XYZ file of C-alpha atoms in Angstrom:
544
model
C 2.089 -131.210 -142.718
C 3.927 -128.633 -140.445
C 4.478 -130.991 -137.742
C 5.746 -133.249 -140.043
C 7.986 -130.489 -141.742
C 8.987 -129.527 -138.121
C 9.893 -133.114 -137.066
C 11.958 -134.040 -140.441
C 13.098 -131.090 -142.186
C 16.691 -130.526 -140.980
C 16.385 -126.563 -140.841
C 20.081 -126.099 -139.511
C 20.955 -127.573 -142.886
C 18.844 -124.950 -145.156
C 22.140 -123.596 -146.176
C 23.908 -126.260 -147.278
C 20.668 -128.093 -148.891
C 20.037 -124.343 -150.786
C 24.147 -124.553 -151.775
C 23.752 -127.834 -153.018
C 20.508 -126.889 -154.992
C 22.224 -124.174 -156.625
C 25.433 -125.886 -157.533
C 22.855 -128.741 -159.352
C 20.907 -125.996 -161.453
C 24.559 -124.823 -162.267
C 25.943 -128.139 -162.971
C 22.641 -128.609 -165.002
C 23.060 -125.188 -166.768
C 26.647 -125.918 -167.644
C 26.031 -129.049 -169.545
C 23.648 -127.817 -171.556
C 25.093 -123.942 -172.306
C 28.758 -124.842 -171.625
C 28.639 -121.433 -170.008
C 29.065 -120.026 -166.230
C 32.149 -121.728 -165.277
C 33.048 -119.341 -162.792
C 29.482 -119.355 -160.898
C 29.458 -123.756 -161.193
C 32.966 -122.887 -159.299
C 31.737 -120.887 -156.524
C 29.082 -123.249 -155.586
C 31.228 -125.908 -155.960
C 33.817 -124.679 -153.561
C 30.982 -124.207 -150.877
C 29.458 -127.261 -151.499
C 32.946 -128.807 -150.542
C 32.980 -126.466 -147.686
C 29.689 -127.521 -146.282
C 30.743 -131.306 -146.861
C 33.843 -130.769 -144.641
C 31.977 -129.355 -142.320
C 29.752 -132.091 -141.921
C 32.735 -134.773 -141.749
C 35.050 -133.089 -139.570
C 35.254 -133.642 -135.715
C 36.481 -130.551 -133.935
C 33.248 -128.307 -134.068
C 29.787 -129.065 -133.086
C 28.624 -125.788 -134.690
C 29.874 -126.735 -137.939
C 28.704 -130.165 -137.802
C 25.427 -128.710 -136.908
C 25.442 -125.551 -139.090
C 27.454 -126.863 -142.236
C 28.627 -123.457 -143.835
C 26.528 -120.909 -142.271
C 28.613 -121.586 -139.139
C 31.580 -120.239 -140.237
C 30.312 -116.690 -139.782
C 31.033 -116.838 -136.066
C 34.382 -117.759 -136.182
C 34.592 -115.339 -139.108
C 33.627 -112.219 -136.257
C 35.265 -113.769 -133.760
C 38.684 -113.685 -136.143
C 38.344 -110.099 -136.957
C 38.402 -108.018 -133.451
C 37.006 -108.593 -129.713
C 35.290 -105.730 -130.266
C 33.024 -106.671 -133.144
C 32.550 -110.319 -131.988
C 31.292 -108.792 -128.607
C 28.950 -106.530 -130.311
C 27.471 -109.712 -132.244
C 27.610 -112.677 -130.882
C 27.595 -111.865 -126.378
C 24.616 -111.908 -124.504
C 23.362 -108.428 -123.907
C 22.771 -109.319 -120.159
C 24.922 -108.135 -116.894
C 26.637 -111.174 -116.446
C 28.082 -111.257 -120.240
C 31.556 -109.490 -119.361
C 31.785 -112.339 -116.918
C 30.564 -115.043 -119.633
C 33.228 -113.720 -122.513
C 36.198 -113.477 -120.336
C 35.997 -116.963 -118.211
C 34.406 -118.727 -121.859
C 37.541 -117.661 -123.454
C 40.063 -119.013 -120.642
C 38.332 -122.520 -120.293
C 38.361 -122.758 -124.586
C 42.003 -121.681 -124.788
C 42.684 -124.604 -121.859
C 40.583 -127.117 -122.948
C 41.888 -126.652 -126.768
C 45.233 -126.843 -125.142
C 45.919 -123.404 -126.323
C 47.636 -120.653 -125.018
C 45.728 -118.836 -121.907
C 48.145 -116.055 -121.218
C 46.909 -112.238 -122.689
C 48.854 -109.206 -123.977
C 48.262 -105.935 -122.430
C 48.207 -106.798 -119.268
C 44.754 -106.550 -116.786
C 41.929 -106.055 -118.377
C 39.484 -105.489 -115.552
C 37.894 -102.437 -113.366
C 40.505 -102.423 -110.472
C 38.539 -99.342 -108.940
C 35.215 -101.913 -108.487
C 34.311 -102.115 -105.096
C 34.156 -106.141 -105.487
C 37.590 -106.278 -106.781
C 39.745 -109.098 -105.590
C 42.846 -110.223 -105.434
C 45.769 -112.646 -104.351
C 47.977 -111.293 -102.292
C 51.524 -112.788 -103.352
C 55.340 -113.244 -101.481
C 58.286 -111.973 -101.711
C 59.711 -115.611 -101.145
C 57.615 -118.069 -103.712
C 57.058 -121.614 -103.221
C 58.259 -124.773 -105.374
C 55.517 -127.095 -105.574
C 56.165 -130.805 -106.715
C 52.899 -131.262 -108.821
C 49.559 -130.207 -109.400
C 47.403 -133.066 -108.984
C 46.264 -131.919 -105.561
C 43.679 -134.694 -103.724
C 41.305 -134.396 -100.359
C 40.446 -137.893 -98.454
C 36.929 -137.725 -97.986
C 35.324 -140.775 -95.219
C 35.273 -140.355 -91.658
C 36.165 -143.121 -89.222
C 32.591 -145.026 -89.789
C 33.300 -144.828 -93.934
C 35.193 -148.119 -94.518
C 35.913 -147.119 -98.511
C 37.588 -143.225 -98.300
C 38.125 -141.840 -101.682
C 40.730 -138.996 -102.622
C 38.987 -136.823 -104.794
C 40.362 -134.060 -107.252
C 40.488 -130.854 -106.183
C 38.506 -129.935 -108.649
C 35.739 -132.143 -110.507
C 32.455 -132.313 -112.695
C 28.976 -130.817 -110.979
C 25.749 -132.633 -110.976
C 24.347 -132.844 -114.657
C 21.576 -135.671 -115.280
C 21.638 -137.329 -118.066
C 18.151 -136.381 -119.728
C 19.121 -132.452 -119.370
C 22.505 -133.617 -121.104
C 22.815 -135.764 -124.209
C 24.358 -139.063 -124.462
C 26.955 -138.020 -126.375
C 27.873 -135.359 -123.835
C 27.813 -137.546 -120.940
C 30.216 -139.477 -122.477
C 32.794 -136.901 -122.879
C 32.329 -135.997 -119.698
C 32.959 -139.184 -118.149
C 35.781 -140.361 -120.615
C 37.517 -136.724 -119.825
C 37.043 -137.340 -116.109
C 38.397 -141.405 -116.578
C 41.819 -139.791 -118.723
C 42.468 -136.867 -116.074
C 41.764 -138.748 -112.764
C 38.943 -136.733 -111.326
C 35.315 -137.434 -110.542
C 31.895 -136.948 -112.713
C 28.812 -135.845 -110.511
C 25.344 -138.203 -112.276
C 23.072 -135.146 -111.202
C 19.589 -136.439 -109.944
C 19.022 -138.290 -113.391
C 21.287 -141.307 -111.670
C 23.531 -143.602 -113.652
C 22.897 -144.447 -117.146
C 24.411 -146.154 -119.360
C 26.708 -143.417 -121.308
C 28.056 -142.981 -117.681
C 29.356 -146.540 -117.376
C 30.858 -147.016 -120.838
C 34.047 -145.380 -120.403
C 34.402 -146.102 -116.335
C 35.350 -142.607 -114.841
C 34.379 -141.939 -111.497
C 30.787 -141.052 -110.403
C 29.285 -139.326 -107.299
C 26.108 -140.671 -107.481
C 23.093 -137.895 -106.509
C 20.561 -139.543 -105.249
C 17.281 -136.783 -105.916
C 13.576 -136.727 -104.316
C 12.626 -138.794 -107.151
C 15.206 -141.555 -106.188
C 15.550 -142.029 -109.550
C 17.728 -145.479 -110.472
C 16.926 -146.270 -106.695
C 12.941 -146.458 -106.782
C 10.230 -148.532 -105.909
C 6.866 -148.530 -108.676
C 4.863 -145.525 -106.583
C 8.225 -143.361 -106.554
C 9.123 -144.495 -102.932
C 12.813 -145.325 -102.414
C 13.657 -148.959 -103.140
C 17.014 -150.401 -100.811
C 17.315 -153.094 -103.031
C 18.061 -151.496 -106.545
C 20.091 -148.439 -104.446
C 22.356 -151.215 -102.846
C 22.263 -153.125 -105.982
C 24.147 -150.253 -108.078
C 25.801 -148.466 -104.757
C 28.164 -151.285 -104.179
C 29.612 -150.911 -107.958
C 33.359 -150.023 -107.459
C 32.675 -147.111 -110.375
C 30.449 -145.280 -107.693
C 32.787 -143.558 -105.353
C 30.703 -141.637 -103.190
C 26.475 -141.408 -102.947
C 24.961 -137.620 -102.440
C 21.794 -136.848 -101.211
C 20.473 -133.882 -103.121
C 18.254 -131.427 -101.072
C 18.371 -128.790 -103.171
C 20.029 -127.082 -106.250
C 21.055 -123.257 -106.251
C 19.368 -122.542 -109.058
C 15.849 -123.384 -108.102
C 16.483 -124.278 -104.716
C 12.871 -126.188 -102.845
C 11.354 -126.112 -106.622
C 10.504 -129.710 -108.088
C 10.715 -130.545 -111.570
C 8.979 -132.377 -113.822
C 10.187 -134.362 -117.778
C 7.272 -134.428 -119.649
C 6.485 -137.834 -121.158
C 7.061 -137.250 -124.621
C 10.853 -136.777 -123.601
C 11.296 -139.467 -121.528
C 12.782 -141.779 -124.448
C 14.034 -145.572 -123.635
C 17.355 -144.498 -122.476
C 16.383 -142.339 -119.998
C 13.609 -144.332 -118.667
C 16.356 -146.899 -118.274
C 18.534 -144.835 -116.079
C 15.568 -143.467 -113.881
C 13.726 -146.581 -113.755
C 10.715 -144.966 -114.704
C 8.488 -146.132 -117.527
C 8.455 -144.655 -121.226
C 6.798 -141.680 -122.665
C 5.319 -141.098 -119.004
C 5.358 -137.870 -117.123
C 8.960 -138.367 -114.655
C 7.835 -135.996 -111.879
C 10.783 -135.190 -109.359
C 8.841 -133.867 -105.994
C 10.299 -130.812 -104.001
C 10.777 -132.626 -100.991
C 12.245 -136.146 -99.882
C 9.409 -138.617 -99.241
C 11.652 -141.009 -96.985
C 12.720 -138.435 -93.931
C 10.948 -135.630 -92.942
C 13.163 -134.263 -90.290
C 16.678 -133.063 -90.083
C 17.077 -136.278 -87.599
C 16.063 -138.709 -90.180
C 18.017 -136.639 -92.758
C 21.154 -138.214 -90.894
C 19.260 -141.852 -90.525
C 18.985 -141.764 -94.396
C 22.530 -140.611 -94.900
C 23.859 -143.644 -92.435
C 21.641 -146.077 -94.133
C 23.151 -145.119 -97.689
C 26.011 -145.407 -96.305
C 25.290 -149.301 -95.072
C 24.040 -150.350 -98.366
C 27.158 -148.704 -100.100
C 29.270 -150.902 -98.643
C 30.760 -147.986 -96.277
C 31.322 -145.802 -99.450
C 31.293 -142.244 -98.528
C 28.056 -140.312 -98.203
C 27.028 -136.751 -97.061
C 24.397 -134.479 -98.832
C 24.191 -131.414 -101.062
C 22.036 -128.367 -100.461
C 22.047 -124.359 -100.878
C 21.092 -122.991 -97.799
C 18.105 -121.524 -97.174
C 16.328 -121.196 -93.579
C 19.573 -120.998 -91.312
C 17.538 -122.405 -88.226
C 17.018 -125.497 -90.536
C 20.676 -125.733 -91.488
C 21.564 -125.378 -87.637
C 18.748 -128.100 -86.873
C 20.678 -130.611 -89.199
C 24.077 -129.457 -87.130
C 22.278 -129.959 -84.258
C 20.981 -133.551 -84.855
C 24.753 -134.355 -85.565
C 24.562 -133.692 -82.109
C 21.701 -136.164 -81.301
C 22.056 -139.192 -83.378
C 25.736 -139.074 -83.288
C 25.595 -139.570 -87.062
C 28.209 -137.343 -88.974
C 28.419 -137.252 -92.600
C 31.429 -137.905 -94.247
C 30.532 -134.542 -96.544
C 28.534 -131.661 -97.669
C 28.006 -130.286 -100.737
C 27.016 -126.525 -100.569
C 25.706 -124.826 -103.930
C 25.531 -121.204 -104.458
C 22.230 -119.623 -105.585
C 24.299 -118.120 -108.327
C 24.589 -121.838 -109.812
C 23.177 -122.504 -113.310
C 20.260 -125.276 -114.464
C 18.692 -125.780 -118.352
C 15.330 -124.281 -116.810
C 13.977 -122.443 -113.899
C 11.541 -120.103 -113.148
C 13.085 -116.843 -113.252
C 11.898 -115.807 -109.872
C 13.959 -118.490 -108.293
C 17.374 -118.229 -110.426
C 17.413 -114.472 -109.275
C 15.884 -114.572 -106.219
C 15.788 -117.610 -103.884
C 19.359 -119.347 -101.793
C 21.796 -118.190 -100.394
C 24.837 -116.617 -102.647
C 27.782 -119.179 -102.477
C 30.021 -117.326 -100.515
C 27.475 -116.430 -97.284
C 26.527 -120.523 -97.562
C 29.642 -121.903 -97.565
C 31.250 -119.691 -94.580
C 28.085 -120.051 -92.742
C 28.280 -123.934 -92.926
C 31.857 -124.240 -92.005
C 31.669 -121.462 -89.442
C 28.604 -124.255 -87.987
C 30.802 -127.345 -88.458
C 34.118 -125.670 -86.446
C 31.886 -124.616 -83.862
C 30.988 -128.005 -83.187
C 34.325 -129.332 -83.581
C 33.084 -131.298 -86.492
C 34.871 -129.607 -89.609
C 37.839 -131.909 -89.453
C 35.467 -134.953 -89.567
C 33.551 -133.497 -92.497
C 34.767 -132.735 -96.017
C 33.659 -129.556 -97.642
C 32.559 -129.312 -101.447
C 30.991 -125.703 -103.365
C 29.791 -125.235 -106.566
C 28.526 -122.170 -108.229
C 30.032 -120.568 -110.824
C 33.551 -121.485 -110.137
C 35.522 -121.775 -113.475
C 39.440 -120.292 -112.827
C 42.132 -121.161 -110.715
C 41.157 -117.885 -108.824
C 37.571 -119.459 -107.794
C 38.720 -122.476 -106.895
C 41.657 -120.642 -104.642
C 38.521 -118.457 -102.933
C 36.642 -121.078 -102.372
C 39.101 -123.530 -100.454
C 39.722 -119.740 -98.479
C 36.005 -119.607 -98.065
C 36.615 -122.746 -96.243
C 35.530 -125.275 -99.068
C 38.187 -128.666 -99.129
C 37.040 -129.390 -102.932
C 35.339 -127.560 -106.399
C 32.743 -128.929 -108.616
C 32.114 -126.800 -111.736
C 29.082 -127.441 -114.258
C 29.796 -124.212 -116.301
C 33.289 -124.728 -116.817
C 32.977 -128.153 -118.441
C 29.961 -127.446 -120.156
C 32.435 -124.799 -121.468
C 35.042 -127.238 -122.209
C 32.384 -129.310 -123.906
C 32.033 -126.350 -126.730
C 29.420 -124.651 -125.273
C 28.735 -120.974 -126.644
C 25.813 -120.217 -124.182
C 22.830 -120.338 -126.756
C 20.386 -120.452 -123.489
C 18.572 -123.225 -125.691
C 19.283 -125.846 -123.157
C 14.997 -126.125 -122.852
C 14.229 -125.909 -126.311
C 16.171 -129.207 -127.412
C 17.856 -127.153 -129.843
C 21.408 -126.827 -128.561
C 23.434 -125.875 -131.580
C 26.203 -127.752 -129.955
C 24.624 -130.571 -129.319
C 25.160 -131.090 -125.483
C 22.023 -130.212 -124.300
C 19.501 -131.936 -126.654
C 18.193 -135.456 -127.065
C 17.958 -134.716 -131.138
C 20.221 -137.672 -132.215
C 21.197 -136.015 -134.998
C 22.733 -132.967 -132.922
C 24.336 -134.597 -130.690
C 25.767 -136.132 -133.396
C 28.328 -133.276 -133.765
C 29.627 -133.679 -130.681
C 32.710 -136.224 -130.770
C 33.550 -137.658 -127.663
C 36.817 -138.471 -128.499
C 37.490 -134.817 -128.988
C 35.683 -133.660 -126.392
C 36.858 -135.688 -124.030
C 40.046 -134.977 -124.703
C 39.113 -130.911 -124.292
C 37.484 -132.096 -120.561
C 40.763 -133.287 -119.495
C 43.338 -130.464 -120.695
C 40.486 -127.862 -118.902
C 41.014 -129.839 -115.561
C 44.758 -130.044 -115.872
C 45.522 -126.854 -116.898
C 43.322 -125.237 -114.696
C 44.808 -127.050 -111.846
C 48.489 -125.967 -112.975
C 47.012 -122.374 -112.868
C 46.005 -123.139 -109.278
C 49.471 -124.592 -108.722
C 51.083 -121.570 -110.432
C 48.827 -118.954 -108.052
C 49.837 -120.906 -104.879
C 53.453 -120.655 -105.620
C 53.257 -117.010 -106.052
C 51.273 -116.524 -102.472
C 54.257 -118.528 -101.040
C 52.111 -121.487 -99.750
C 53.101 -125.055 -100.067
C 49.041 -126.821 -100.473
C 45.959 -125.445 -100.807
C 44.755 -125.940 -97.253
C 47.021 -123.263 -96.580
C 45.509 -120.590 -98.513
C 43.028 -118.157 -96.179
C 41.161 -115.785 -95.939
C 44.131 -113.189 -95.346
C 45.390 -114.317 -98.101
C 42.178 -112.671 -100.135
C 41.651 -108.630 -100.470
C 38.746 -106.872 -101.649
C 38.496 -103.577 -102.668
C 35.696 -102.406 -100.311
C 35.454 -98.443 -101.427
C 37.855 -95.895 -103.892
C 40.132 -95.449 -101.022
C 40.117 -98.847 -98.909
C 40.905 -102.696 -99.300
C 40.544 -105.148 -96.475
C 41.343 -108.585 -96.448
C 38.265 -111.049 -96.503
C 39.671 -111.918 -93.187
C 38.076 -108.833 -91.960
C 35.318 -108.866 -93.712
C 34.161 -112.300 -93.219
C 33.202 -113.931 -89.567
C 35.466 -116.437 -88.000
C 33.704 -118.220 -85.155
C 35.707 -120.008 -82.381
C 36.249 -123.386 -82.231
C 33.801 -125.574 -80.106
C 31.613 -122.099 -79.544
C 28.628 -123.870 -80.623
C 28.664 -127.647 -78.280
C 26.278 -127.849 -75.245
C 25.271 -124.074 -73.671
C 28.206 -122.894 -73.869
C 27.776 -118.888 -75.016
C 28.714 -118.245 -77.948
C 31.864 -117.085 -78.866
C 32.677 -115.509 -82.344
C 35.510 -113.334 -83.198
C 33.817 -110.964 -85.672
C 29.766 -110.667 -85.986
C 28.655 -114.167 -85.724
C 24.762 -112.343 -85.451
C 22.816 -115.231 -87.258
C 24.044 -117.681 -85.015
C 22.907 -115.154 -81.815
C 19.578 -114.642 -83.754
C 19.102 -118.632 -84.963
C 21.102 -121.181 -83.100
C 18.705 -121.794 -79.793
C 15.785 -121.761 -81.324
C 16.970 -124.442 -84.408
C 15.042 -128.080 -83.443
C 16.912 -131.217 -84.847
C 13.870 -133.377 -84.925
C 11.478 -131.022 -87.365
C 12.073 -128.954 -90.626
C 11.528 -125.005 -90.082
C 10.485 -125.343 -86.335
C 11.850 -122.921 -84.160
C 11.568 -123.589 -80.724
């Protein structure tokens, strides 16, 4: 009986079933007293409320929470202050959450994003940063700022956005949710990111452009035993939909940590898009069964690439060993193989589940892996050849101008759109749950999500937030973001100092790293003097 009651009973809806319980008894106590006018009234009123709730299109929560939703909006109409107190996250990254949450709903709403009063931050913090701006601004002609990603052996380049939708699978997002995603990315030109989950078919229905992630599972690319299968990669690969093909190492948030969706969840559509069979145990392994050496890392990429039809293909990873990043630079070096890109994700990224240990604790912060890997690639001579992409945690204009400074050509953000999606941070992602109805297979929640909305909300979010980015490089006097650098970046380093990340940050020389020559670094540069000889190319984590 409880798991029946459990399965059934709607229990978001105990409000409005108890409302509409009461306004019968009073209905039924009118007719036969002709009394209590006033009380049949007030249920009546909030019996229509909860019914417009349920029929309208702009809010998930109400659609979810017919009535009983309202009180959020209701504290977050009456002061900052109280709806803080309330309805934020008690953790250390919640004066983060409420401030960047509040810019991407005022953009994606298509709402103002400008503030009275002027800054409202800690300018005294000793990781306070800022733009530094000209006396002379620059006129640029439009926002819609583009990076050609394919080296000379990638026969179908693609200009991606500057800024575009990180890997979420479908399976840890909901149908409905994918499609807003991809319809928003389809109406504002920029690309959507499958996540490991591969391409189902919410992700074709509206055409936007994909990145396809190709995970350890190979999921949508796999043979029966979970081996990778050419013939079902090449046989979605050479779709013109699929842009570019990612190999997926590893994910910030739980990076060398496998993953597996129990069988109860895996439901027809899913098992569709993974190729996997129904109601069975989907186990993604923590490691890649078809290399096993940063060599055959770069055979695997150049293969993709073949079956692609020459689309462009690199690999995503946060770093973790540096010897083992340096091995992969190094068989760049050997098999004469060079990626057309690399994804680099920040520890500090977000997933619906991980082990807490490894969302605090394991990868390299965003910043340190993205400097280290294009400090690698120019000392090789290779970072004009190979197209840089971050993620982790980048939401404003402001992260995306850091990160191309940081030396990253392109942003992907997961938060942000999620954001942009309605998301109020819940943290129910695991529970199926979502009161929003973006990270739950419920059909019934999803439910309140409307894509057509939504989708609309994805777009304005990218556009805006690249007319921000416009709007900041003006002021710094710069005509394109490849001109932004780190000068152009200070941080407050004490009470008394700021330094520009310039300074702060190492720069290593150009071509510092080919053959023996010694190495030659204009600022610290001490993990390449600890790490760099002893990296091997043809094994994972041996030093020789």
């Amino acid at each position: 009986m409880i798991d029946f009651v459990n399965r059934y009973y709607p229990a978001r809806l105990t409000v409005f079933l108890l409302v509409l319980l009461l306004f019968a008894v009073n209905s039924l106590g009118l007719l036969l007293t002709g009394h209590g006018w006033l009380s049949w009234l007030f249920w009546a009123v909030l019996l229509a409320v909860g019914v417009f709730d349920l029929r309208q299109s702009h809010h998930a929560i109400l659609r979810n929470y017919p009535i009983i939703g309202h009180l959020r909006f209701l504290l977050e109409y009456i002061r900052p202050e109280i709806r803080q107190y309330f309805i934020e996250s008690e953790t250390e990254s919640a004066p983060f959450s409420r401030a960047q949450r509040s810019l991407v709903y005022a953009r994606a709403k298509g709402q103002s994003d400008k503030r009275p009063f002027g800054t409202q931050i800690d300018l005294q913090s000793s990781r306070y940063e800022w733009l530094t701006h000209s006396m002379n601004p620059s006129d640029i002609a439009s926002a819609d700022f583009r990076v050609r990603i394919g080296t000379v052996h990638c026969s179908q380049p693609y200009d991606i956005s500057l800024f575009n939708v990180s890997a979420m699978s479908f399976g840890a997002l909901s149908a409905n949710a994918v499609l807003a995603l991809n319809k928003g990315a389809k109406l504002g030109g920029f690309a959507h990111d499958t996540g490991e989950g591969s391409i189902s078919r919410h992700h074709r229905t509206h055409g936007g452009d994909l990145i396809w992630e190709i995970g350890s599972g190979y999921f949508g690319c796999r043979n029966d035993d979970g081996t990778f299968s050419e013939e079902r990669f090449q046989a979605q690969a050479v779709d013109p939909q699929v842009k570019m093909v990612e190999v997926k190492l590893s994910q910030g948030a739980k990076p060398g940590h496998g993953g597996v969706l129990l069988g109860p969840k895996v439901t027809e559509e899913i098992a569709e898009a993974r190729g996997v069979p129904v109601g069975v145990d989907c186990v993604s392994p923590s490691a890649h069964s078809s290399f096993d050496s940063p060599e055959g890392l770069l055979h695997f990429v150049q293969r993709l690439r073949e079956l692609s039809g020459g689309k462009p293909t690199g690999f995503k990873f946060c770093v973790g060993h540096p010897w083992e990043w340096f091995a992969v630079a190094k068989a760049m070096q050997t098999t004469k193989i060079i990626p057309d890109f690399i994804v680099v994700d920040g520890a500090e990224g977000g997933t619906g589940a991980a082990p807490l240990e490894f969302s605090d604790h394991m990868g390299m912060p965003m910043v340190e892996g993205l400097r280290l890997v294009h400090n690698t690639l120019v000392g090789l001579n290779l970072r004009d050849q190979i197209k840089l992409g971050v993620s982790g945690k980048i939401i404003s204009a402001f992260d995306i101008a850091r990160a191309i400074a940081l030396g990253a050509d392109w942003c992907n953000s997961a938060r942000g759109f999620m954001f942009a999606l309605g998301c109020i941070q819940a943290q129910s992602c695991h529970t199926g749950k979502c009161p929003t109805g973006i990270t739950t297979q419920d059909p019934l929640r999803q439910k309140a999500l409307v894509v057509t909305d939504k989708a609309e909300r994805v777009k304005n979010f990218h556009h805006h937030t690249l007319d921000a980015l416009k709007e900041l490089l003006e002021a710094t006097g710069v005509h394109s973001p490849s001109q932004i650098s780190l000068r152009h970046i200070m941080r407050r380093t004490s009470a008394t100092e700021s330094r520009p990340l310039s300074e702060l940050y190492p720069s290593i020389v150009p071509g510092s790293l080919i053959d023996a020559r010694p190495l030659d670094l204009e600022a610290g540069g001490t993990i390449f003097e600890r790490h760099w000889q002893r990296a091997d190319p043809s094994a994972w984590g041996a030093l020789k």
